[in-house]
Short mmCIF file of C-alpha atoms and ligand atoms in Angstrom, two decimals:
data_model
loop_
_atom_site.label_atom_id
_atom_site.label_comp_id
_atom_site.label_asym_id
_atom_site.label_seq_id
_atom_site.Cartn_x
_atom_site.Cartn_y
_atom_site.Cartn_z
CA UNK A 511 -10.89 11.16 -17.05
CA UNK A 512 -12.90 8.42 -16.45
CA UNK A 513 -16.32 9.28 -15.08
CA UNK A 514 -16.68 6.30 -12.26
CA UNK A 515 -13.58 7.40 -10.58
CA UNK A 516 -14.53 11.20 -10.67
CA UNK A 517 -17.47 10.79 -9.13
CA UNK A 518 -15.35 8.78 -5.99
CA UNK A 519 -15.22 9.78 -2.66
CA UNK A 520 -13.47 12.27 -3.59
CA UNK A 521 -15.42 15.51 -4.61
CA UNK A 522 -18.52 15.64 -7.66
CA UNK A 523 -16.99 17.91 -10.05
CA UNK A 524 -14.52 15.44 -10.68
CA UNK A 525 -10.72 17.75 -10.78
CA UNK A 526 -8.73 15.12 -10.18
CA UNK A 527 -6.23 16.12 -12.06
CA UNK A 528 -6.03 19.30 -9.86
CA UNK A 529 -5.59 17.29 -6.48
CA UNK A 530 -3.10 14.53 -8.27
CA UNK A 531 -0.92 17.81 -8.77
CA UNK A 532 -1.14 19.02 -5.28
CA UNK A 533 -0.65 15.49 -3.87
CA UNK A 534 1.97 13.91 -6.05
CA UNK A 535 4.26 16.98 -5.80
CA UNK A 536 4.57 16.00 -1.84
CA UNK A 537 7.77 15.82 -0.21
CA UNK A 538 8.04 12.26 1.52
CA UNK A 539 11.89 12.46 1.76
CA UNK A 540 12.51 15.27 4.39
CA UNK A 541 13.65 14.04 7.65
CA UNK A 542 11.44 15.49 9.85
CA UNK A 543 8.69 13.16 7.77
CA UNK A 544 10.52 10.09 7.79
CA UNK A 545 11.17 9.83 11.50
CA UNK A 546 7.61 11.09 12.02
CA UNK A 547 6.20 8.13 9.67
CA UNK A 548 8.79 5.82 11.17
CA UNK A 549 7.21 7.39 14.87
CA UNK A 550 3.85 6.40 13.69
CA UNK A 551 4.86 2.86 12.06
CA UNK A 552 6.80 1.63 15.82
CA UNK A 553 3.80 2.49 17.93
CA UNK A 554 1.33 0.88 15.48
CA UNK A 555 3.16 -1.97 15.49
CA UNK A 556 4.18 -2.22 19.24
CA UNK A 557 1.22 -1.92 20.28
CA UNK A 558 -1.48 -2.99 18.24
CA UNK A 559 -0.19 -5.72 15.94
CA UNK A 560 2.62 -7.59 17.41
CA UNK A 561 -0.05 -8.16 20.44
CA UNK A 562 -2.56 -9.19 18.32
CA UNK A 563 -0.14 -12.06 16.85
CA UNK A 564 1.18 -13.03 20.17
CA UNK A 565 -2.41 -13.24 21.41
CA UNK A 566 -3.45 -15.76 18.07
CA UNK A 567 -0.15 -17.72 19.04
CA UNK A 568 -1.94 -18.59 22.39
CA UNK A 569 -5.49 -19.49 21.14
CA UNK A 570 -4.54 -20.79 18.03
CA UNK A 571 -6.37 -18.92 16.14
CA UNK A 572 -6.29 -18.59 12.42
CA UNK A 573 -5.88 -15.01 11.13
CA UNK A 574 -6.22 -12.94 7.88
CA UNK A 575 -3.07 -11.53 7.14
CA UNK A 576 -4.19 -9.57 4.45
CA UNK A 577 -7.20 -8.11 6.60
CA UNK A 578 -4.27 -7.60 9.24
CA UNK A 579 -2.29 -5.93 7.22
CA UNK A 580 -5.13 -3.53 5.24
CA UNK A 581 -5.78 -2.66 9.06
CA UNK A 582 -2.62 -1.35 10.20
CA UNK A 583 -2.05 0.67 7.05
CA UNK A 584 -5.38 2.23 7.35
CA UNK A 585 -4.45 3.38 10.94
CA UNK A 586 -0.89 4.24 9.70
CA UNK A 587 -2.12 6.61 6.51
CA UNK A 588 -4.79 7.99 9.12
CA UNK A 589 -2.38 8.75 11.98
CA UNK A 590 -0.07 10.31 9.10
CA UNK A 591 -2.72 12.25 6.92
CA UNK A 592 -5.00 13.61 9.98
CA UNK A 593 -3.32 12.50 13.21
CA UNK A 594 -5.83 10.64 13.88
CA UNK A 595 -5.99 6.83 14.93
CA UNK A 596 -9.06 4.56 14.28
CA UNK A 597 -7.66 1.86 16.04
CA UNK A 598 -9.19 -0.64 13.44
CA UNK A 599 -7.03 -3.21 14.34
CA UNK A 600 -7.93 -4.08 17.58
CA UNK A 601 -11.22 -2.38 16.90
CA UNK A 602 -11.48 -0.43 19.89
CA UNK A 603 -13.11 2.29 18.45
CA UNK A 604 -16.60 2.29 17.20
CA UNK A 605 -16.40 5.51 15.53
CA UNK A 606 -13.17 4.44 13.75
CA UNK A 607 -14.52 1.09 12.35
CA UNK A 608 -17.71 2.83 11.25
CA UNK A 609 -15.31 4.59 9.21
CA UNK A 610 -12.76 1.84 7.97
CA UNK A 611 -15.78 -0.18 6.97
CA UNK A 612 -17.51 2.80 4.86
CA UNK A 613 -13.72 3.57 3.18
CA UNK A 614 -13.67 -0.14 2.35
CA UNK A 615 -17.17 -0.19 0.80
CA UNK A 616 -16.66 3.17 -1.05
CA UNK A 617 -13.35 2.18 -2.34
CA UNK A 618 -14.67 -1.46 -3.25
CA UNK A 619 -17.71 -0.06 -5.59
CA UNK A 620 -16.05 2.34 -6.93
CA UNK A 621 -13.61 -0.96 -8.42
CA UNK A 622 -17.04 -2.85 -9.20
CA UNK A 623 -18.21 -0.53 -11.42
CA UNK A 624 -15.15 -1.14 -14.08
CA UNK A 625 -16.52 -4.58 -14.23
CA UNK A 626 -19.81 -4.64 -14.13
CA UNK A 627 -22.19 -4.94 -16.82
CA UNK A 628 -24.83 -2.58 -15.91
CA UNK A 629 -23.45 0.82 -16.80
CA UNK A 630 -23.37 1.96 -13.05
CA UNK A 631 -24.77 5.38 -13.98
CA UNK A 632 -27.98 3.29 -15.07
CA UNK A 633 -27.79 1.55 -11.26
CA UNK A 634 -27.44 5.09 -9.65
CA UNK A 635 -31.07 6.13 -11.72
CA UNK A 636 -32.45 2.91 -10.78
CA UNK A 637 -31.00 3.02 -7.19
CA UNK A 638 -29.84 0.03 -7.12
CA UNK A 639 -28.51 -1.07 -3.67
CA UNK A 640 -24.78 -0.44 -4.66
CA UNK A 641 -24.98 2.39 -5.69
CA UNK A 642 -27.24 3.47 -2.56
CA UNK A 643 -24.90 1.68 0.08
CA UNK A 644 -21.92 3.86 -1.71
CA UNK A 645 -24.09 7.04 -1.19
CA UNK A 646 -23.91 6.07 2.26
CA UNK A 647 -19.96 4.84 2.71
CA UNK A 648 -19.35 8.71 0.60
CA UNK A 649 -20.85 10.96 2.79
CA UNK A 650 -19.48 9.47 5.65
CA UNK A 651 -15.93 9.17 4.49
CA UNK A 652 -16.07 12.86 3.21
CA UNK A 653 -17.63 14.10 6.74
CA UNK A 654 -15.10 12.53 8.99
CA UNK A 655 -12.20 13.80 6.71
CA UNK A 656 -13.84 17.43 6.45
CA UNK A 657 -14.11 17.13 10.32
CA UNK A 658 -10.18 16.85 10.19
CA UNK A 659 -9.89 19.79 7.67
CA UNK A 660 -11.77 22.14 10.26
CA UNK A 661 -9.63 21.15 13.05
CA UNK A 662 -6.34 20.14 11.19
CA UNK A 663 -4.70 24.12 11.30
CA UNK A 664 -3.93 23.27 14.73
CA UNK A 665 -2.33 19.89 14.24
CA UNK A 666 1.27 18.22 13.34
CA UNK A 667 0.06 15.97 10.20
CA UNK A 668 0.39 15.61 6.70
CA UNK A 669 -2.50 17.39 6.02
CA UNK A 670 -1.46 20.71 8.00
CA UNK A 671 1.32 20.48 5.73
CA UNK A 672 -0.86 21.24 2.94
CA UNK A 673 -3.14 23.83 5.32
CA UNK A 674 -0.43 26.27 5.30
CA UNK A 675 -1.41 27.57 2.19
CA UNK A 676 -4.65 29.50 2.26
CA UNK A 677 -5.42 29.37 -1.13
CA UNK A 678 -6.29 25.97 -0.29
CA UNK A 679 -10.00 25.71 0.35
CA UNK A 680 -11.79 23.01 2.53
CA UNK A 681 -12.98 21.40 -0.23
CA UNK A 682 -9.28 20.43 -1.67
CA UNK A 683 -8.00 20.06 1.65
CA UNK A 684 -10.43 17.55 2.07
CA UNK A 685 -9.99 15.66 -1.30
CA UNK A 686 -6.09 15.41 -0.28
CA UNK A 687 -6.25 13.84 2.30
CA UNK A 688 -8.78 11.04 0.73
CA UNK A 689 -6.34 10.43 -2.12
CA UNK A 690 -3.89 9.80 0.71
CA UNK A 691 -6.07 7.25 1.59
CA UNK A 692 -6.48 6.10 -1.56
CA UNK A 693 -2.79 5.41 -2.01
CA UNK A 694 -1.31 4.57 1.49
CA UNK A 695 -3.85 2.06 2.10
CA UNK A 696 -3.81 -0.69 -0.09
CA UNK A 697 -0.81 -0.57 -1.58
CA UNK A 698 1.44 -1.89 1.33
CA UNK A 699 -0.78 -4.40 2.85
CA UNK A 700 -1.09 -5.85 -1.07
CA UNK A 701 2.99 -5.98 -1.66
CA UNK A 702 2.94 -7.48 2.23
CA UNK A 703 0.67 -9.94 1.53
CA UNK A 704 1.86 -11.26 -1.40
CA UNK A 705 5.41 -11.44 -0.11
CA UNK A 706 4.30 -13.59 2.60
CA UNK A 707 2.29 -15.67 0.59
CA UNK A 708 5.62 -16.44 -1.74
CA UNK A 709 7.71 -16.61 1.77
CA UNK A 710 5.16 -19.41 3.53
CA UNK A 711 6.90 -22.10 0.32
CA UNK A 712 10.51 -20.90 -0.22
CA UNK A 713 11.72 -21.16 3.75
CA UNK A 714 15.50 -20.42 2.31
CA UNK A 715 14.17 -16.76 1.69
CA UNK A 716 12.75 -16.48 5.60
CA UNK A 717 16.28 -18.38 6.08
CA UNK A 718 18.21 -15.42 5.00
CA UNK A 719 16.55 -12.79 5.69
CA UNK A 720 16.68 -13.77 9.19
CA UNK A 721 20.18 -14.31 8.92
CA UNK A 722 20.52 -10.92 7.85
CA UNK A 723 18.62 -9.39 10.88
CA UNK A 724 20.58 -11.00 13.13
CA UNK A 725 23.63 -10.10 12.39
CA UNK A 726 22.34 -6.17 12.21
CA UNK A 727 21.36 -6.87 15.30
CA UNK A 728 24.51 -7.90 16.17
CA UNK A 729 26.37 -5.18 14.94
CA UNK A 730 24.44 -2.57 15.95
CA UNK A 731 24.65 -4.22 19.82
CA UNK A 732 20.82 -3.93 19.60
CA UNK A 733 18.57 -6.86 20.55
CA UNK A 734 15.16 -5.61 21.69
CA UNK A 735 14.32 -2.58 20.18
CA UNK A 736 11.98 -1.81 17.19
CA UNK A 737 14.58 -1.22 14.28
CA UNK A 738 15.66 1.88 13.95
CA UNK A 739 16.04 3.60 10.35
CA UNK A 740 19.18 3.03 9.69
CA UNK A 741 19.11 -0.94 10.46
CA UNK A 742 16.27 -1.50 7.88
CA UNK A 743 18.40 0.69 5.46
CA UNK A 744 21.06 -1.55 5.93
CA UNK A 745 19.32 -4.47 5.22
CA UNK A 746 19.79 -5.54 1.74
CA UNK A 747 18.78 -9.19 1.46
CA UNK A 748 15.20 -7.81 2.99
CA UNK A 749 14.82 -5.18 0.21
CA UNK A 750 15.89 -7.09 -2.43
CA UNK A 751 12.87 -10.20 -1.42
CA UNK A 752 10.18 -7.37 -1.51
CA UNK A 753 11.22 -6.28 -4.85
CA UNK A 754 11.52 -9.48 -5.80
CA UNK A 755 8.00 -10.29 -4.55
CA UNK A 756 6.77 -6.96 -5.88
CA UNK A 757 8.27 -8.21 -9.22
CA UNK A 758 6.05 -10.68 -9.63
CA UNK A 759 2.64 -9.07 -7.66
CA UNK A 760 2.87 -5.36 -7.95
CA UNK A 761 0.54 -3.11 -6.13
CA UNK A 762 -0.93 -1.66 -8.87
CA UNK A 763 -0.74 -4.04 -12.07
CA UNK A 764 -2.09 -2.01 -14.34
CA UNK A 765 -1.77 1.44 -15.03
CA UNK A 766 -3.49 3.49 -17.56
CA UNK A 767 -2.79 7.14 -18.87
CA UNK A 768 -5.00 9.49 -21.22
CA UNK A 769 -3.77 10.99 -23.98
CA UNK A 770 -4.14 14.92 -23.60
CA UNK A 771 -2.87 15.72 -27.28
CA UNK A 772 -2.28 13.43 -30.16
CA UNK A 773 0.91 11.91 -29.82
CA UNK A 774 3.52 8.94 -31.07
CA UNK A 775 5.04 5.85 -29.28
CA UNK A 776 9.34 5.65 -29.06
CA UNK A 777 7.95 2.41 -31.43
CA UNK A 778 5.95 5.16 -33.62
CA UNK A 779 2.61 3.86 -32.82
CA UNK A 780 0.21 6.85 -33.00
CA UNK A 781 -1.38 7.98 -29.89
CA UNK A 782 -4.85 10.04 -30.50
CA UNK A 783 -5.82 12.54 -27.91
CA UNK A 784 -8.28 11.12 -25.73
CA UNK A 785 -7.13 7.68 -26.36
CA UNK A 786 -6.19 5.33 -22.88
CA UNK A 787 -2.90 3.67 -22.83
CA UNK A 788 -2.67 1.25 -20.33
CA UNK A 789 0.77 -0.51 -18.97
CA UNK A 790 0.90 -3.69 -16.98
CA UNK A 791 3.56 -4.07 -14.63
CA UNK A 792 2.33 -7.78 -13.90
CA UNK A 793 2.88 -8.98 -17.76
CA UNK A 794 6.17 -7.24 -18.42
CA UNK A 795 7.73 -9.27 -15.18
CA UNK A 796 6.74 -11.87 -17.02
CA UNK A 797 8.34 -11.18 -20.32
CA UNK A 798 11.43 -13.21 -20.80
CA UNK A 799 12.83 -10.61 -23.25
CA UNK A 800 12.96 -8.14 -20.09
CA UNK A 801 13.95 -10.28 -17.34
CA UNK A 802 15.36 -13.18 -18.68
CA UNK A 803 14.54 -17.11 -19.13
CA UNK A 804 14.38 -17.26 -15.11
CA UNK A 805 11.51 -14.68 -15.11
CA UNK A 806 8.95 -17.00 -13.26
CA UNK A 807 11.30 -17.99 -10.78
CA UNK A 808 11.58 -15.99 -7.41
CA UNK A 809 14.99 -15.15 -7.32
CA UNK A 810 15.86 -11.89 -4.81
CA UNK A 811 19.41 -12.58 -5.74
CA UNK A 812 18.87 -11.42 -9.04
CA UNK A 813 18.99 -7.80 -7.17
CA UNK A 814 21.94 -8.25 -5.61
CA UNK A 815 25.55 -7.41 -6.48
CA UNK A 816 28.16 -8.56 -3.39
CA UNK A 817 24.98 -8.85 -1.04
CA UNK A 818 24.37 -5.05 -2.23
CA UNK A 819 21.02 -4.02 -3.45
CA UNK A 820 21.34 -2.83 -6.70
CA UNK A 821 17.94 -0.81 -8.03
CA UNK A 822 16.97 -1.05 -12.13
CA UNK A 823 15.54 1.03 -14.43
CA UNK A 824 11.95 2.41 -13.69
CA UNK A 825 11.22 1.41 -17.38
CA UNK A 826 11.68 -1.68 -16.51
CA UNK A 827 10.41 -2.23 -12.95
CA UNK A 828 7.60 0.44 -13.22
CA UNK A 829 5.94 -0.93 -9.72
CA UNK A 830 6.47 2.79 -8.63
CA UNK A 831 5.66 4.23 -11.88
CA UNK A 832 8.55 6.11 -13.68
CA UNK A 833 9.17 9.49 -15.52
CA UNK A 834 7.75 13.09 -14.19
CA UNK A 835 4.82 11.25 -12.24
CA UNK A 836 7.41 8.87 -10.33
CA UNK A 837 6.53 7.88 -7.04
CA UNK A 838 8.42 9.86 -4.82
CA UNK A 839 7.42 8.10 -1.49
CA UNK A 840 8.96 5.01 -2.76
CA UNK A 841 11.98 4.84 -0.18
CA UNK A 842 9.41 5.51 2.72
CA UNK A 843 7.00 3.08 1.63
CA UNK A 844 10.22 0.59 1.69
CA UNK A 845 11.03 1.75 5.13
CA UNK A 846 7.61 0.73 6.15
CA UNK A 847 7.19 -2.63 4.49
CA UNK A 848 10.53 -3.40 5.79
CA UNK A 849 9.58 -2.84 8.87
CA UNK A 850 6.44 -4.86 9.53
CA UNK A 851 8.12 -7.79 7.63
CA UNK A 852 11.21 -7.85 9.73
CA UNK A 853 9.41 -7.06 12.87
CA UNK A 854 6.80 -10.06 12.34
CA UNK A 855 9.50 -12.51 10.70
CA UNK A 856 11.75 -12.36 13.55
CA UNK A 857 9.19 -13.21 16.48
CA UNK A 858 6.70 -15.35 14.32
CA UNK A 859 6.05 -18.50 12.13
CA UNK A 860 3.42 -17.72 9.62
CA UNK A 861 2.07 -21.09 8.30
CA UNK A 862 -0.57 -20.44 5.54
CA UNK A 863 -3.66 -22.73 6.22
CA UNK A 864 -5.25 -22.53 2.43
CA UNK A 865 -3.41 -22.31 -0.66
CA UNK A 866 -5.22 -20.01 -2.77
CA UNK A 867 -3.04 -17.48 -3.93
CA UNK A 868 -6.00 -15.81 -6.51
CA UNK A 869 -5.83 -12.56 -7.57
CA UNK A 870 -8.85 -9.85 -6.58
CA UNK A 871 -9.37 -6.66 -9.04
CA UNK A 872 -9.59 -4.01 -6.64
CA UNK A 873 -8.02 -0.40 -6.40
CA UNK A 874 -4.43 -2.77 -6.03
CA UNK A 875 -3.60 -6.41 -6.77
CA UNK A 876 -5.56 -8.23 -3.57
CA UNK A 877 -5.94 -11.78 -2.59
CA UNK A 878 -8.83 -13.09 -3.27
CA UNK A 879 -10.76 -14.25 0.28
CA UNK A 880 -7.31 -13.52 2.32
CA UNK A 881 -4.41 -14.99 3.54
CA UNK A 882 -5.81 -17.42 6.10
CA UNK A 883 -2.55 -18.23 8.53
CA UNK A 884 -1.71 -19.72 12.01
CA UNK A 885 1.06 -18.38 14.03
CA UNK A 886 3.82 -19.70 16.32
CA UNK A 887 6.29 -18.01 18.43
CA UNK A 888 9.43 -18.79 16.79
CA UNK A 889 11.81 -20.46 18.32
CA UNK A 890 15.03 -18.92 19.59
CA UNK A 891 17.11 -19.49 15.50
CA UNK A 892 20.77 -20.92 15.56
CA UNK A 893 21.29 -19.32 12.21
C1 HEM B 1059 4.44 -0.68 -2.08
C2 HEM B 1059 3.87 0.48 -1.82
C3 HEM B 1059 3.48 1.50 -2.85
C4 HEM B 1059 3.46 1.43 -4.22
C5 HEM B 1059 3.84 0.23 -5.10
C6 HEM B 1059 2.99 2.72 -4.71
C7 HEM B 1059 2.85 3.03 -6.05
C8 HEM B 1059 2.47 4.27 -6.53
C9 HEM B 1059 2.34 4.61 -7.92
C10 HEM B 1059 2.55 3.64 -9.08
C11 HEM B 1059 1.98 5.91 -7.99
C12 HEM B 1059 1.76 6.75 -9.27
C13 HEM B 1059 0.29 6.84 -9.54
C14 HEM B 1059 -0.06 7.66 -10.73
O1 HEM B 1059 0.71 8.52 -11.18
O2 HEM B 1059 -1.14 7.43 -11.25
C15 HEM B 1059 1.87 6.40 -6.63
C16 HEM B 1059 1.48 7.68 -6.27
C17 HEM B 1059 1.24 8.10 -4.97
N1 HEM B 1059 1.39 7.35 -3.83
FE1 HEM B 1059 2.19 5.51 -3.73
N2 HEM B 1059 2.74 3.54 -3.63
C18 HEM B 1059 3.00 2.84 -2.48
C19 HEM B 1059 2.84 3.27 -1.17
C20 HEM B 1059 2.29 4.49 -0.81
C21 HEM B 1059 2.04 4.94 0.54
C22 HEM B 1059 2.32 4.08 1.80
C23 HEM B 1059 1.52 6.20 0.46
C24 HEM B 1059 1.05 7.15 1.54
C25 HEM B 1059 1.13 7.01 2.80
C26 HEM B 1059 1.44 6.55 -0.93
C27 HEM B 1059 0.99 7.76 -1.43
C28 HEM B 1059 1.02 8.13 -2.75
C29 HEM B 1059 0.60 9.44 -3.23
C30 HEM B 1059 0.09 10.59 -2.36
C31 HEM B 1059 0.75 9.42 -4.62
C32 HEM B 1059 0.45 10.55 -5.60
C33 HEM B 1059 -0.99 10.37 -5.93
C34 HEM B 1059 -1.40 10.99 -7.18
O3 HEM B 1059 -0.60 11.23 -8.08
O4 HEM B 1059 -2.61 11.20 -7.24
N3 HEM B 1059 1.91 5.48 -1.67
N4 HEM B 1059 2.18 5.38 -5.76
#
């Protein structure tokens, strides 16, 4: 366990194993969950960032994506975890981006202290201001959530999911829903941004993609609505360009596991208990011995059989992680994605105004200083 992360924003004793358990052994799949996140995903988008695009379209305006993006999956994992919506993106609610701001702080110093050079339990003796401003981000992230534990009994969220069992205590409740946090926000908004940052200098992907909407759209004798389930299922050439993109900028680019008894390698490398093995999903896409002498290029067609997305081996692709701690919201968090991208792509021209592209160590694979864009209607396609 690794001592800066236990003492998070999640509790001070520091069982994260015990809440990693509780939370990675949820059931994303059922139905009743998918439309609900689907629900929750339409209204976000219809009314709070498809506005706020049309609105920079008129002024001219140039936007953060990324910031965009980190936004409207804050209110998403918020609206799913405690039914409750902080309306960060159009930043209605003071109360709300009190409490986006403190989770972004808390979640950002936590990160720093991996870097830095100071030991950060020598900051938290000497109080230095980092370590003071995350005292402050803390204990209001973990007040707001416990708020939600106290009321959540009575609610229809993910979190009442978990309150049905009354061996649960406030305490855990309360951690559970902050690692939900933890992993709904960043990790979306990072694969999103990213994808539009390789989209803004390969126009044949937008090309095709768009293509691909519109004759869904076609089919399904739909031309308004928000996409229902079953459209973004059906579109291949989408889901193939975000795992194409994720490819090459996964979410989480590094992941490290502990030891718990000494062990051996499939390559018979010895394993000590207690010693960190770390994977990087970032190097092995670029390994040509895994994905071939094209591995640098950005090639969605290398997921496709007969326009059919065909997944690979977890081993392989471990973006979602593979093996007993697999990722089991994987298909939901691909529902999502494709959503927003298909939604945004189809009524707007994203033209990126700086070229930076730099990579930001954070709890996922950021961009370092945003994706600055400008955004145009787009015009009606003759694809
Ligand atoms: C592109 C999007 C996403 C990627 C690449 C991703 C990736 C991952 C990975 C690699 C893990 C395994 C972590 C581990 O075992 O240490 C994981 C676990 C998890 N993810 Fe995701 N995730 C994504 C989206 C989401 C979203 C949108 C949510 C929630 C709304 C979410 C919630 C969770 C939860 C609850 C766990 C279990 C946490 C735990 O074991 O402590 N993820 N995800």
């Amino acid at each position: 366990m690794h001592d800066f992360l236990a003492d998070g924003i999640f509790n001070s004793n520091g069982e994260l194993w015990r809440l990693q358990r509780k939370t990675a052994s949820f059931e994303f799949n059922t139905k009743s969950i998918r439309s609900f996140i689907m629900d929750i995903v339409r209204r976000e988008a219809v009314h709070s960032l498809l506005p706020l695009l049309h609105n920079a379209t008129t002024t001219g305006e140039v936007l953060d994506l990324q910031d965009l993006l980190e936004r409207f999956a804050f209110d998403n994992v918020c609206n799913l975890a405690f039914g409750y919506d902080p309306k960060s993106l159009d930043g209605t609610s003071e109360e709300g981006l009190k409490f986006f701001h403190a989770f972004d702080d808390a979640t950002q110093i936590i990160v720093d202290r991996m870097v830095s050079i100071v030991p950060w339990k020598v900051k938290k003796l000497l109080k230095v201001r980092s370590e003071k401003r995350f005292r402050e981000a803390q204990a209001i992230v973990q007040e707001m959530v416990s708020r939600f534990v106290r009321s959540t009994r009575k609610q229809d969220d993910l979190l009442s999911c978990f309150a049905e069992n009354p061996t649960h205590s406030e305490e855990l409740l309360r951690d559970i829903g902050i690692n939900f946090m933890v992993a709904g926000r960043d990790t979306t908004p990072s694969a999103l941004t990213w994808f539009f940052w390789i989209l803004s200098s390969r126009p044949h992907i937008v090309e095709q993609i768009l293509r691909e909407i519109k004759s869904i759209r076609a089919r399904t004798n739909n031309e308004n609505e928000f996409f229902r389930i079953e459209s973004l299922r059906e579109m291949h050439y989408l889901h193939a360009a975000l795992s194409e993109s994720m490819r090459l900028y996964p979410p989480v680019p590094m992941l490290p596991r502990m030891a718990n008894k000494d062990d051996v390698l499939p390559d018979g490398t010895s394993v000590r208990r207690g010693w960190v093995v770390t994977y990087s999903s970032y190097a092995m896409a670029r390994l040509k011995s895994i994905w071939g002498e094209d591995c640098m290029e950005v090639k969605p067609e290398r997921w496709l059989v007969d326009g059919v997305y065909q997944p690979t081996s977890p081993f392989k692709y471990p973006v979602f992680h593979g093996g007993p701690r697999v990722f089991l919201g994987k298909e939901m968090a691909y529902i999502q994605m494709k959503a927003v991208a298909a939604c945004i792509l189809e009524r707007f021209e994203l033209e990126v105004v700086e070229k930076r592209g730099e990579r930001q160590i954070s709890v996922t694979m950021r961009m370092k200083g945003g994706l600055p864009v400008r955004i145009r209607e787009r015009m009606i396609t003759t694809l």
